[in-house]
Amino acid sequence: MQHTVCVTGASGYIAAHIILKLLAAGCLVRGTVRKSPDAYPFLSNMPGAGTHLQLFTADLLTEGSFNKALQGCSTVMHTASPYVINVKNPQRDLVDPAIKGTLQVLASAMKTPSVRRVVLTSSVAAITDEPDSSRVLNEEDWNTRSSLKRNPYHFAKTMAERAAWEFMEKEKPGFSLVCINPSMVTGPSLGPGLNTTNGMIRDIMSGVYPGIMDLNWGFVDVRDTAEAHILAMQTPEASGRYICSAKELHMRDLVHLLRSSGFSSYPLPKLDLSGRAGTAVMRVLSWTQPKNTGTFIRTHIGRSVHYSNAKIQQELGLTFKPVEESIVEAAEDLIRHAHLPKKN
Ligand code: NAP
């Protein structure tokens, strides 16, 4: 059966990879973007796009905005949501578009009888914002600590996913909901923009960090993340949330990987601040950082994070590429897109 799939936030880093895969599978794709549809040549020039991709203008905060794009779709992949850490007004800039946008898309899907499944791009931000080093986090875990003042991006993602599950419970629509909860998504970008996660790799390679901090993150390749969305569409029994994270890396591993993979001429952090004293110094210095970067450092430094990826492997059959390769590809890509200068 040929699927017709709506992908919201088509201009985004993850969405573009989803669209590339959907087109390769012969699906008809209806993408939503914020600007004029002709402003995205990297999408309209994808193989198959000429006949199989249609772009519609829609905004998360405009009521009824997604109705037209959803017409005739069997699946909706809702990826659109602001992915920014530091904003002026967290309610206006993060929480409102995340929650209202999710509810709008679900309401439009309910009005469209052809829709059988909605795949929502949530995040591990909805799992925790203060990892407990002593245990492996799984899909039962919910972030209960974020707020408008504390990690507001995490708060927005948590509240949006909660709102989606509450909508399903209350409205009992004729479609099912599956959430994909990726960790730090990395790898090459199909568009010219700089995604927040790859922006962090750019910062590490540009001397922004004073030293190596005791921080670690889960990583996953962007193509695996896109594949997780496709599998969530194709697997009728898929249900609930799926953590999508291949492996955790410490900042020390990340810096070592980049240094030994041909990027040693970049100003990678050298000073090791990952011991107790360094962590104490970084806690103090975190107050000099942009507000939400500071909060993120204070809630994550000195803690290791472990995510279970058993459910997504067992139920959706997802396999993961080595994230080290994805990170090196991301670094090469940052240079190709001129987000980093070329160096020998
Ligand atoms: P991205 O490249 O910044 O894409 C975000 C998309 O959302 C863009 O298409 C953006 O449109 C759209 N958007 C933002 N505000 C909007 C609004 N008011 N109305 C309509 N569209 C709006 O980020 P991404 O990494 O692909 O993220 C996609 C999703 O994955 C997000 O829900 C994010 O929270 C989630 N996620 C990302 C990561 C990661 O590491 N990248 C990890 C976990 C979860 P414009 O292009 O017009 O700005």
Coordinates of N, CA and C in Angstrom, one line a residue, residues 14 83 120-131 137-146 151 153-159 161 179-185 197 216-220 225 241-248 296 300 305-309 312 320:
I14 N 16.0 16.6 11.5 CA 15.5 15.2 11.6 C 14.4 15.0 10.5
Y83 N 13.5 23.8 18.8 CA 14.6 23.1 19.5 C 15.7 24.2 19.8
L120 N 4.9 11.1 17.1 CA 5.3 12.3 17.7 C 6.8 12.3 18.0
T121 N 7.5 13.3 17.6 CA 8.9 13.3 17.9 C 9.0 14.0 19.3
S122 N 9.2 13.1 20.3 CA 9.4 13.7 21.7 C 10.9 13.7 21.9
S123 N 11.3 13.4 23.1 CA 12.8 13.6 23.4 C 13.1 12.9 24.7
V124 N 14.4 12.6 24.9 CA 14.7 12.1 26.3 C 14.6 13.2 27.3
A125 N 14.4 14.5 26.8 CA 14.1 15.6 27.7 C 12.8 15.3 28.4
A126 N 11.9 14.5 27.9 CA 10.7 14.1 28.6 C 10.9 12.9 29.5
I127 N 12.1 12.4 29.5 CA 12.4 11.2 30.3 C 13.0 11.7 31.6
T128 N 14.0 12.7 31.5 CA 14.6 13.2 32.7 C 15.3 14.5 32.4
D129 N 15.5 15.4 33.4 CA 16.4 16.5 33.2 C 17.5 16.5 34.3
E130 N 17.6 15.4 35.0 CA 18.6 15.3 36.1 C 18.9 13.8 36.2
P131 N 19.8 13.3 35.3 CA 19.9 11.8 35.3 C 20.4 11.2 36.7
L137 N 17.7 4.4 32.6 CA 16.4 5.0 32.4 C 15.6 4.3 31.3
N138 N 14.3 4.1 31.5 CA 13.5 3.5 30.4 C 12.3 4.3 30.2
E139 N 11.4 3.8 29.3 CA 10.2 4.5 28.9 C 9.2 4.8 30.0
E140 N 9.4 4.1 31.2 CA 8.5 4.4 32.3 C 8.8 5.7 33.0
D141 N 10.0 6.2 32.7 CA 10.5 7.4 33.4 C 10.0 8.6 32.8
W142 N 9.6 9.5 33.6 CA 9.0 10.8 33.1 C 9.8 11.9 33.9
N143 N 10.1 13.0 33.1 CA 10.7 14.1 33.7 C 9.7 14.9 34.5
T144 N 9.9 15.0 35.8 CA 8.9 15.7 36.7 C 9.5 16.9 37.3
R145 N 10.7 17.3 36.9 CA 11.4 18.4 37.6 C 11.5 19.7 36.8
S146 N 11.4 19.6 35.5 CA 11.6 20.8 34.7 C 10.5 21.8 34.9
N151 N 15.4 24.3 33.0 CA 15.5 23.6 31.7 C 14.1 23.7 30.9
Y153 N 13.4 24.0 27.9 CA 13.2 23.2 26.7 C 12.7 21.8 27.1
H154 N 13.3 21.2 28.2 CA 12.9 19.9 28.7 C 11.4 20.0 29.1
F155 N 11.1 21.1 29.8 CA 9.7 21.3 30.2 C 8.7 21.3 29.1
A156 N 9.1 22.0 28.0 CA 8.2 22.1 26.9 C 8.0 20.7 26.2
K157 N 9.1 20.0 26.1 CA 9.0 18.7 25.4 C 8.1 17.7 26.3
T158 N 8.3 17.8 27.7 CA 7.6 16.9 28.6 C 6.1 17.3 28.5
M159 N 5.8 18.6 28.6 CA 4.4 19.0 28.7 C 3.7 18.7 27.3
E161 N 4.5 16.2 25.2 CA 4.2 14.7 25.1 C 3.0 14.3 26.1
C179 N 5.2 7.6 20.3 CA 6.2 8.7 20.5 C 7.6 8.1 20.3
I180 N 8.5 8.9 19.7 CA 9.9 8.5 19.6 C 10.6 9.6 20.5
N181 N 11.5 9.0 21.4 CA 12.2 9.9 22.3 C 13.7 9.8 22.1
P182 N 14.2 10.6 21.1 CA 15.6 10.5 20.8 C 16.5 11.3 21.9
S183 N 17.7 10.8 22.0 CA 18.7 11.6 22.8 C 19.4 12.6 21.8
M184 N 20.6 12.9 22.0 CA 21.3 13.9 21.1 C 21.5 13.3 19.7
V185 N 20.8 13.9 18.8 CA 20.8 13.4 17.4 C 21.9 14.0 16.6
T197 N 22.0 20.4 18.4 CA 22.9 19.4 18.8 C 24.3 19.5 18.1
N216 N 28.0 13.9 30.4 CA 27.8 12.9 29.3 C 26.4 12.9 28.8
W217 N 26.3 12.5 27.5 CA 25.0 12.5 26.8 C 24.8 11.2 26.1
G218 N 23.6 10.9 25.8 CA 23.3 9.8 24.9 C 23.3 10.4 23.5
F219 N 23.8 9.6 22.5 CA 23.8 10.0 21.1 C 23.1 9.0 20.3
V220 N 22.6 9.5 19.1 CA 22.0 8.6 18.1 C 22.1 9.3 16.8
T225 N 17.4 7.8 13.7 CA 16.3 8.5 14.3 C 15.2 8.6 13.2
R241 N 5.8 4.9 24.1 CA 7.0 5.7 23.8 C 8.2 4.8 23.5
Y242 N 9.2 5.3 22.8 CA 10.4 4.5 22.4 C 11.6 5.4 22.6
I243 N 12.4 5.1 23.6 CA 13.7 5.8 23.7 C 14.6 5.4 22.5
C244 N 15.1 6.4 21.9 CA 15.9 6.2 20.6 C 17.3 6.8 20.9
S245 N 18.2 5.9 21.5 CA 19.5 6.4 21.9 C 20.5 5.2 21.7
A246 N 21.6 5.4 21.0 CA 22.5 4.3 20.7 C 23.4 4.1 21.8
K247 N 24.0 5.2 22.3 CA 25.2 5.0 23.2 C 25.4 6.3 24.0
E248 N 26.0 6.2 25.2 CA 26.3 7.4 25.9 C 27.8 7.6 25.8
F296 N 21.3 23.8 32.7 CA 21.6 22.5 32.2 C 22.9 22.0 32.8
H300 N 23.2 18.6 35.2 CA 23.8 17.4 34.6 C 25.2 17.1 35.0
V305 N 24.5 9.4 32.5 CA 23.2 9.0 32.1 C 23.2 7.7 31.3
H306 N 22.2 6.9 31.6 CA 22.1 5.6 30.9 C 20.7 5.4 30.4
Y307 N 20.5 5.2 29.1 CA 19.2 5.0 28.6 C 19.1 3.6 28.1
S308 N 18.0 3.0 28.4 CA 17.7 1.6 27.8 C 17.2 1.8 26.4
N309 N 17.8 1.1 25.4 CA 17.2 1.1 24.0 C 16.7 -0.3 23.7
I312 N 13.0 -0.3 21.7 CA 13.0 0.1 20.3 C 13.6 -1.0 19.5
F320 N 21.4 0.2 15.5 CA 22.0 1.5 15.6 C 23.4 1.5 14.9

